[in-house]
Amino acid sequence: MTTAEPRPPAAVETAAASAAAPAAAAGPASAASAGGGERTASVKTHQIRRHRGEGQWAKGHFTPLNANEQFKKDDDGLNVRARIENIYSVRGFDSIDGADLRGRMRWWGLYTQRRPGIDGGKTAVLEPEELDDKYFMLRVRIDGGRLTLAQLRAIATVSTDYARGTADVTDRQNIQLHWIRIEDVPAIWKILEGVGLSTTEACGDVPRVILGSPVAGVAKDEIIDGTAAIEQIDERFIGSTEFSNLPRKFKTAISGLQDVVHETNDISFVGVVHPEHGPGFDLWVGGGLSTNPQFAKRLGAFVPLAEVPEVWAGVCGIFRDYGYRRLRTRARLKFLMADWGPERFREVLENEYLKRPLIDGPAPAFVPPAERDHVGVHEQKDGAFYVGFAPRVGRVDGPTLARIADAAEAAGSDQVRTTTDQKMLILDVAADKVEPLVDALAALDLQVRPSVFRRHTMACTGIEFCKLAIVETKALASATIDELEKRLPAFDTPITINVNGCPNSCARIQTADIGLKGQLVRDAEGNQVEGFQVHLGGHFGADLDDAGSFGRKVRGLKVTSAELPDYVERVLRNYEAARTAGESFAEWTVRATEAELA
């Protein structure tokens, strides 16, 4: 099945026509040059070199410049659902077209998982078909991290019946399942969609899940509740062909608090009070991590709640039309922002997309809390309580999810939330139900008052399932927590330890106190083993004049997986011995010697 070449949106047509008009008036030679090409010096050869540019639609560059752009042009990723339901689920894995298998199926939350037994040294060597297992990871989209008990139980059912019990809470507020067979996908969709859940555009070059405060609507210090905007964006744009072909993934965060890592998203709306217009949002654009980390930039614009969907669509449209499609490694919005800067970006947004100026607005008047995960017992603005708890590095399972729903129901709640730190909350708990709920969760090894290590350690999927990973992460991080709790039982300073199986930073390694980037390293005997490059002192802004800092890489500082607990214990003891009063770990790493950090 194929579709016609995508017609550029109106803004793109206008820009392309403006660029072409002078060329047409100037004659053939000028036209070739203005169109991005260059006529050679020898007229006799009539050879024309055409500069491909960055593959920006707004500049008329519609020719696909890589395999990913080609398969998106050939057929919209959203169209693969019909083939999954009518062909692939009937005929089985071997019937799946390659472009669907490793491309378009992502538009419906499906990735092939890593074939067991393939070590990290082969990750970048083997062909995709050699890495593919005949099972899938399925990502359940949970916008705003909001779940009813019926929805949580539906996920638990899918996990138990179709995913060998697997379930991971991610740092994007989703829940990921593994061991999914293509034959079972239609039945899974029926269960999930029957309670209002979806896997639509959970992956792919599309608007991914929208992050939202897990305490939206109940937090005492919330400036504004962004839930209505999340719901409107989801209803109007998710699953629409308007934004189903972006240069790369597009990540969104909307919160009246600073609790959804707004600094690292493509677009974020951060709660702020305007002196004339009251509560609304401050607009941030162009954040992202991976191998080229960049914090988002403030556009200096105030956005009322009712205007958030329109502004969101404008920024997403800029990314679609002006985003770089030539190289996948430069296709994220952060690269366009780096080249344009926030002033030009705002100008294009206002003039070409919104057709009106935005209101100038103040920066947020408060700063992110040191701990954004909402773990613990906290009073809501209505006098009830929310109870946040910590699974081990986000790993749960189907039966445990069902029991969480039972515990919430016993506590009188119908609202469960996921966080951007692989944690979960139960809202609307009466005072006399709090401690029974805490005990019920503890019986499931879900701690409401965890150690700093249990609370602040995250890990990505790792080599167990991920085809990009080089090392194992989840089990190692969990074992490291146990070791640190034994060795440093009195340590109570919040220290974030983020473990990633490859350089792509799904676990936000650059913004952690101790960020661990998976790679193969040499042990003391010279053997190549799993290990990590260490990043130290990453953090988000401590005040509005400090955007934050990415972790420091000490020359040659690498640690094997086997040595990880020893290393973390050593560097934390050095910190305890050398820190000054009130000095954070991130501050200490700036002045610490390489010997103290090694």
Coordinates of N, CA and C in Angstrom, one line a residue, residues 20-179:
A20 N 11.1 30.4 -4.6 CA 11.2 30.1 -6.0 C 11.0 31.3 -6.9
A21 N 10.2 32.3 -6.4 CA 9.8 33.4 -7.2 C 11.0 34.2 -7.8
P22 N 12.0 34.6 -7.0 CA 13.1 35.3 -7.6 C 13.9 34.5 -8.6
A23 N 13.9 33.2 -8.4 CA 14.7 32.4 -9.3 C 14.0 32.3 -10.7
A24 N 12.7 32.3 -10.7 CA 11.9 32.2 -12.0 C 12.1 33.5 -12.8
A25 N 12.2 34.6 -12.0 CA 12.3 35.9 -12.7 C 13.7 36.1 -13.3
A26 N 14.7 35.5 -12.7 CA 16.1 35.8 -13.1 C 16.5 34.9 -14.2
G27 N 15.8 33.9 -14.7 CA 16.2 33.1 -15.8 C 16.8 31.8 -15.3
P28 N 17.1 30.9 -16.3 CA 17.4 29.5 -16.0 C 18.7 29.4 -15.1
A29 N 19.7 30.1 -15.4 CA 20.9 29.9 -14.6 C 20.7 30.3 -13.1
S30 N 20.0 31.4 -12.9 CA 19.8 31.9 -11.5 C 18.8 30.9 -10.9
A31 N 17.9 30.4 -11.7 CA 16.9 29.5 -11.1 C 17.5 28.3 -10.5
A32 N 18.5 27.7 -11.2 CA 19.2 26.5 -10.7 C 19.9 26.8 -9.4
S33 N 20.5 28.0 -9.4 CA 21.2 28.4 -8.1 C 20.3 28.6 -7.0
A34 N 19.2 29.4 -7.3 CA 18.3 29.7 -6.2 C 17.6 28.5 -5.7
G35 N 17.4 27.5 -6.5 CA 16.8 26.2 -6.1 C 17.6 25.3 -5.3
G36 N 18.9 25.8 -4.9 CA 19.7 25.0 -4.1 C 20.8 24.3 -4.9
G37 N 20.7 24.4 -6.2 CA 21.8 23.8 -7.1 C 22.8 24.7 -7.5
E38 N 23.8 24.2 -8.3 CA 24.9 25.1 -8.7 C 25.3 24.7 -10.1
R39 N 25.2 25.6 -11.1 CA 25.6 25.3 -12.5 C 27.1 25.2 -12.6
T40 N 27.6 24.2 -13.2 CA 29.1 24.1 -13.3 C 29.6 25.2 -14.3
A41 N 30.9 25.4 -14.2 CA 31.6 26.5 -14.9 C 31.5 26.2 -16.4
S42 N 31.6 24.9 -16.8 CA 31.6 24.6 -18.2 C 30.1 24.5 -18.7
V43 N 29.8 25.4 -19.6 CA 28.4 25.4 -20.1 C 28.2 24.2 -21.1
K44 N 29.3 23.7 -21.7 CA 29.2 22.6 -22.6 C 28.7 21.3 -22.0
T45 N 29.1 21.1 -20.8 CA 28.7 19.8 -20.2 C 27.2 19.8 -19.7
H46 N 26.7 21.0 -19.4 CA 25.3 21.1 -19.0 C 25.0 20.3 -17.7
Q47 N 26.1 20.1 -16.9 CA 25.9 19.4 -15.7 C 25.5 20.3 -14.5
I48 N 24.6 19.9 -13.8 CA 24.1 20.7 -12.6 C 24.3 19.9 -11.3
R49 N 24.9 20.6 -10.4 CA 25.0 20.0 -9.1 C 24.0 20.6 -8.2
R50 N 23.2 19.7 -7.6 CA 22.1 20.2 -6.8 C 22.4 19.9 -5.3
H51 N 22.5 21.0 -4.6 CA 22.7 20.9 -3.1 C 21.5 20.4 -2.5
R52 N 21.6 19.4 -1.7 CA 20.4 18.8 -1.1 C 19.9 19.5 0.1
G53 N 20.7 20.4 0.7 CA 20.3 21.1 1.8 C 20.1 20.2 3.0
E54 N 19.2 20.6 3.9 CA 18.9 19.8 5.1 C 17.7 19.0 5.0
G55 N 17.1 18.9 3.8 CA 15.8 18.2 3.7 C 14.6 18.8 4.3
Q56 N 14.6 20.2 4.3 CA 13.5 20.9 4.9 C 12.4 21.1 3.9
W57 N 11.2 20.6 4.3 CA 10.1 20.8 3.4 C 9.8 22.3 3.1
A58 N 10.0 23.1 4.1 CA 9.7 24.5 3.9 C 10.6 25.2 2.8
K59 N 11.7 24.6 2.5 CA 12.6 25.1 1.5 C 12.5 24.3 0.2
G60 N 11.4 23.5 0.1 CA 11.1 22.7 -1.1 C 11.9 21.4 -1.3
H61 N 12.5 21.0 -0.2 CA 13.3 19.7 -0.3 C 12.5 18.5 0.1
F62 N 11.7 18.0 -0.9 CA 10.8 16.9 -0.6 C 11.3 15.6 -0.9
T63 N 12.5 15.5 -1.7 CA 13.0 14.2 -2.0 C 13.6 13.5 -0.8
P64 N 13.1 12.3 -0.5 CA 13.6 11.6 0.7 C 15.1 11.4 0.6
L65 N 15.8 11.7 1.7 CA 17.3 11.7 1.7 C 17.9 10.5 2.5
N66 N 17.0 9.7 3.0 CA 17.5 8.5 3.7 C 16.4 7.5 3.8
A67 N 16.7 6.3 4.2 CA 15.7 5.2 4.1 C 14.5 5.5 5.0
N68 N 14.7 6.1 6.1 CA 13.5 6.4 7.0 C 12.6 7.4 6.3
E69 N 13.1 8.4 5.7 CA 12.2 9.4 5.0 C 11.5 8.7 3.8
Q70 N 12.2 7.8 3.2 CA 11.6 7.1 2.1 C 10.4 6.3 2.5
F71 N 10.5 5.5 3.6 CA 9.4 4.6 3.9 C 8.2 5.4 4.4
K72 N 8.5 6.6 5.0 CA 7.4 7.5 5.5 C 6.7 8.1 4.3
K73 N 7.5 8.4 3.2 CA 6.9 8.9 2.0 C 6.0 7.9 1.3
D74 N 6.5 6.6 1.3 CA 5.8 5.6 0.6 C 4.5 5.3 1.2
D75 N 4.4 5.4 2.6 CA 3.1 5.1 3.2 C 3.2 5.6 4.6
D76 N 2.1 6.3 5.0 CA 2.1 6.9 6.4 C 2.1 5.7 7.4
G77 N 2.9 5.9 8.5 CA 3.0 4.9 9.5 C 1.6 4.5 10.1
L78 N 0.7 5.5 10.2 CA -0.6 5.1 10.8 C -1.3 4.1 10.0
N79 N -1.0 3.9 8.7 CA -1.8 3.0 7.9 C -1.4 1.5 8.2
V80 N -0.3 1.3 8.9 CA 0.1 -0.1 9.1 C -0.9 -0.8 10.0
R81 N -1.7 -0.1 10.8 CA -2.6 -0.8 11.7 C -3.5 -1.8 10.9
A82 N -4.0 -1.4 9.8 CA -4.9 -2.3 9.0 C -4.2 -3.6 8.6
R83 N -2.9 -3.5 8.3 CA -2.1 -4.6 7.9 C -1.8 -5.5 9.1
I84 N -1.6 -4.9 10.2 CA -1.4 -5.7 11.4 C -2.6 -6.5 11.8
E85 N -3.8 -5.9 11.7 CA -5.0 -6.6 12.1 C -5.5 -7.6 11.0
N86 N -5.3 -7.3 9.8 CA -5.9 -8.1 8.7 C -4.9 -9.1 8.1
I87 N -3.6 -8.8 8.2 CA -2.6 -9.7 7.5 C -1.6 -10.3 8.5
Y88 N -0.9 -9.4 9.2 CA 0.3 -9.9 10.0 C -0.2 -10.8 11.2
S89 N -1.2 -10.4 11.8 CA -1.7 -11.1 13.0 C -2.3 -12.5 12.6
V90 N -2.7 -12.6 11.3 CA -3.2 -13.8 10.8 C -2.2 -14.7 10.3
R91 N -1.2 -14.1 9.5 CA -0.2 -14.9 8.8 C 1.1 -15.1 9.7
G92 N 1.2 -14.3 10.7 CA 2.4 -14.5 11.6 C 3.6 -13.6 11.3
F93 N 4.6 -13.6 12.1 CA 5.7 -12.7 12.1 C 6.4 -12.7 10.7
D94 N 6.6 -13.9 10.1 CA 7.4 -14.0 8.9 C 6.7 -13.3 7.7
S95 N 5.4 -12.9 7.9 CA 4.7 -12.3 6.8 C 4.9 -10.8 6.8
I96 N 5.6 -10.2 7.8 CA 5.6 -8.8 8.0 C 6.6 -8.2 7.0
D97 N 6.2 -7.2 6.3 CA 7.1 -6.4 5.4 C 8.2 -5.7 6.2
G98 N 9.4 -5.7 5.7 CA 10.6 -5.1 6.5 C 10.4 -3.7 6.8
A99 N 9.8 -2.9 5.9 CA 9.6 -1.4 6.2 C 8.6 -1.3 7.3
D100 N 7.6 -2.1 7.3 CA 6.6 -2.1 8.4 C 7.3 -2.6 9.7
L101 N 8.0 -3.7 9.7 CA 8.6 -4.3 10.9 C 9.5 -3.4 11.6
R102 N 10.4 -2.7 10.9 CA 11.4 -1.9 11.5 C 11.1 -0.4 11.4
G103 N 10.0 -0.1 10.9 CA 9.6 1.3 10.7 C 8.2 1.7 11.1
R104 N 7.3 1.4 10.3 CA 5.9 1.9 10.5 C 5.2 1.3 11.8
M105 N 5.6 0.1 12.2 CA 4.9 -0.5 13.3 C 5.2 0.3 14.6
R106 N 6.3 1.1 14.6 CA 6.5 2.0 15.7 C 5.4 3.0 15.9
W107 N 4.7 3.4 14.9 CA 3.6 4.4 15.0 C 2.5 3.8 15.8
W108 N 2.5 2.5 16.1 CA 1.5 1.9 16.9 C 2.2 1.3 18.2
G109 N 3.3 1.8 18.6 CA 3.9 1.4 19.8 C 4.7 0.1 19.8
L110 N 5.0 -0.4 18.7 CA 5.6 -1.8 18.6 C 7.0 -1.7 18.0
Y111 N 8.0 -2.2 18.8 CA 9.4 -2.4 18.4 C 9.7 -3.9 18.5
T112 N 10.4 -4.4 17.5 CA 10.9 -5.8 17.8 C 11.9 -5.7 18.9
Q113 N 11.9 -6.7 19.7 CA 12.9 -6.7 20.8 C 14.1 -7.5 20.4
R114 N 15.2 -7.4 21.2 CA 16.4 -8.0 20.9 C 16.4 -9.6 21.0
R115 N 17.0 -10.2 20.1 CA 17.0 -11.7 20.1 C 17.9 -12.1 21.3
P116 N 17.5 -13.0 22.2 CA 18.3 -13.4 23.3 C 19.7 -14.0 22.9
G117 N 20.7 -13.7 23.7 CA 22.0 -14.3 23.5 C 22.9 -13.5 22.6
I118 N 22.5 -12.3 22.2 CA 23.4 -11.5 21.3 C 24.1 -10.5 22.2
D119 N 25.4 -10.6 22.3 CA 26.1 -9.7 23.3 C 26.3 -8.3 22.7
G120 N 26.7 -7.4 23.6 CA 26.7 -6.0 23.2 C 27.7 -5.6 22.2
G121 N 28.8 -6.5 22.0 CA 29.8 -6.2 21.0 C 29.2 -6.3 19.6
K122 N 28.1 -7.0 19.5 CA 27.5 -7.2 18.1 C 26.3 -6.2 17.8
T123 N 26.1 -5.3 18.8 CA 24.9 -4.4 18.6 C 25.1 -3.6 17.3
A124 N 26.2 -3.1 17.0 CA 26.4 -2.2 15.9 C 27.0 -2.9 14.7
V125 N 27.1 -4.3 14.8 CA 27.7 -5.0 13.7 C 26.7 -5.8 12.9
L126 N 25.7 -6.4 13.6 CA 24.8 -7.3 13.0 C 23.7 -6.5 12.2
E127 N 23.2 -7.1 11.2 CA 22.1 -6.5 10.4 C 20.8 -6.6 11.3
P128 N 19.8 -5.7 10.9 CA 18.6 -5.6 11.8 C 17.9 -7.0 11.9
E129 N 17.9 -7.7 10.8 CA 17.2 -9.0 10.8 C 17.9 -10.0 11.7
E130 N 19.2 -9.8 11.9 CA 19.9 -10.7 12.8 C 19.7 -10.3 14.3
L131 N 19.4 -9.1 14.6 CA 19.1 -8.6 15.9 C 17.6 -8.9 16.3
D132 N 16.7 -8.9 15.4 CA 15.3 -9.0 15.7 C 15.0 -10.3 16.3
D133 N 14.2 -10.3 17.4 CA 13.5 -11.4 17.8 C 12.1 -11.4 17.2
K134 N 11.4 -12.5 17.3 CA 10.1 -12.6 16.8 C 9.0 -12.2 17.8
Y135 N 9.5 -11.4 18.7 CA 8.6 -10.8 19.7 C 8.7 -9.3 19.8
F136 N 7.8 -8.6 20.4 CA 7.8 -7.2 20.3 C 7.7 -6.6 21.8
M137 N 8.3 -5.4 21.9 CA 8.0 -4.5 23.0 C 6.8 -3.7 22.6
L138 N 5.8 -3.6 23.5 CA 4.6 -2.7 23.2 C 4.6 -1.6 24.3
R139 N 4.5 -0.4 23.8 CA 4.5 0.7 24.7 C 3.1 1.3 24.8
V140 N 2.6 1.3 26.0 CA 1.2 1.8 26.3 C 1.4 3.3 26.5
R141 N 0.7 4.1 25.8 CA 0.7 5.5 25.9 C -0.1 6.0 27.1
I142 N 0.5 6.8 28.0 CA -0.2 7.3 29.2 C 0.0 8.8 29.3
D143 N -0.8 9.5 28.5 CA -0.6 11.0 28.5 C -0.9 11.6 29.9
G144 N 0.0 12.4 30.4 CA -0.1 13.0 31.7 C 0.1 12.0 32.8
G145 N 0.5 10.8 32.5 CA 0.7 9.8 33.5 C -0.6 9.4 34.3
R146 N -1.7 9.6 33.7 CA -3.0 9.5 34.4 C -3.6 8.1 34.1
L147 N -4.0 7.4 35.1 CA -4.6 6.0 35.0 C -5.8 5.9 35.9
T148 N -6.9 5.4 35.5 CA -7.9 4.9 36.4 C -7.6 3.5 36.8
L149 N -8.3 3.0 37.8 CA -8.1 1.6 38.2 C -8.5 0.6 37.1
A150 N -9.5 1.0 36.4 CA -9.9 0.1 35.3 C -8.8 0.0 34.2
Q151 N -8.1 1.1 34.0 CA -7.0 1.2 33.0 C -5.8 0.4 33.5
L152 N -5.5 0.6 34.8 CA -4.4 -0.1 35.4 C -4.6 -1.6 35.3
R153 N -5.8 -2.0 35.6 CA -6.1 -3.5 35.6 C -6.1 -4.0 34.2
A154 N -6.5 -3.2 33.2 CA -6.4 -3.6 31.8 C -4.9 -3.9 31.4
I155 N -4.0 -3.0 31.8 CA -2.6 -3.2 31.5 C -2.1 -4.5 32.3
A156 N -2.6 -4.6 33.5 CA -2.2 -5.8 34.2 C -2.6 -7.1 33.5
T157 N -3.8 -7.1 33.0 CA -4.4 -8.2 32.3 C -3.5 -8.5 31.0
V158 N -3.2 -7.5 30.3 CA -2.4 -7.7 29.1 C -1.0 -8.2 29.4
S159 N -0.4 -7.7 30.5 CA 0.9 -8.1 30.9 C 0.8 -9.6 31.3
T160 N -0.1 -10.0 32.1 CA -0.2 -11.3 32.6 C -0.6 -12.3 31.5
D161 N -1.5 -12.0 30.6 CA -2.0 -12.9 29.6 C -1.2 -12.9 28.3
Y162 N -0.5 -11.8 28.0 CA 0.1 -11.8 26.7 C 1.6 -11.3 26.7
A163 N 2.1 -10.9 27.9 CA 3.5 -10.4 27.9 C 4.4 -11.1 28.9
R164 N 4.1 -12.3 29.3 CA 4.8 -13.1 30.2 C 5.0 -12.3 31.6
G165 N 4.0 -11.5 31.9 CA 4.1 -10.8 33.2 C 4.9 -9.5 33.2
T166 N 5.6 -9.2 32.1 CA 6.5 -8.0 32.1 C 5.7 -6.7 32.1
A167 N 6.3 -5.7 32.8 CA 5.8 -4.4 32.8 C 6.9 -3.5 33.4
D168 N 7.2 -2.4 32.6 CA 8.2 -1.4 33.1 C 7.6 0.0 33.0
V169 N 7.6 0.7 34.1 CA 7.2 2.1 34.2 C 8.5 2.9 33.7
T170 N 8.2 3.7 32.6 CA 9.4 4.4 32.0 C 9.5 5.8 32.6
D171 N 10.6 6.5 32.2 CA 10.7 7.9 32.6 C 10.0 8.8 31.7
R172 N 9.2 8.3 30.8 CA 8.3 9.1 30.0 C 6.8 8.8 30.4
Q173 N 6.6 8.3 31.6 CA 5.3 8.0 32.1 C 4.5 6.9 31.4
N174 N 5.1 6.2 30.5 CA 4.5 5.1 29.8 C 4.7 3.8 30.6
I175 N 4.0 2.7 30.2 CA 4.3 1.4 30.7 C 4.6 0.5 29.4
Q176 N 5.8 -0.1 29.5 CA 6.2 -1.0 28.4 C 6.1 -2.5 28.8
L177 N 5.6 -3.2 27.8 CA 5.4 -4.7 27.9 C 6.3 -5.4 26.9
H178 N 6.7 -6.6 27.2 CA 7.6 -7.4 26.3 C 7.0 -8.7 26.0
W179 N 7.7 -9.4 25.1 CA 7.3 -10.8 24.7 C 5.9 -10.8 24.0

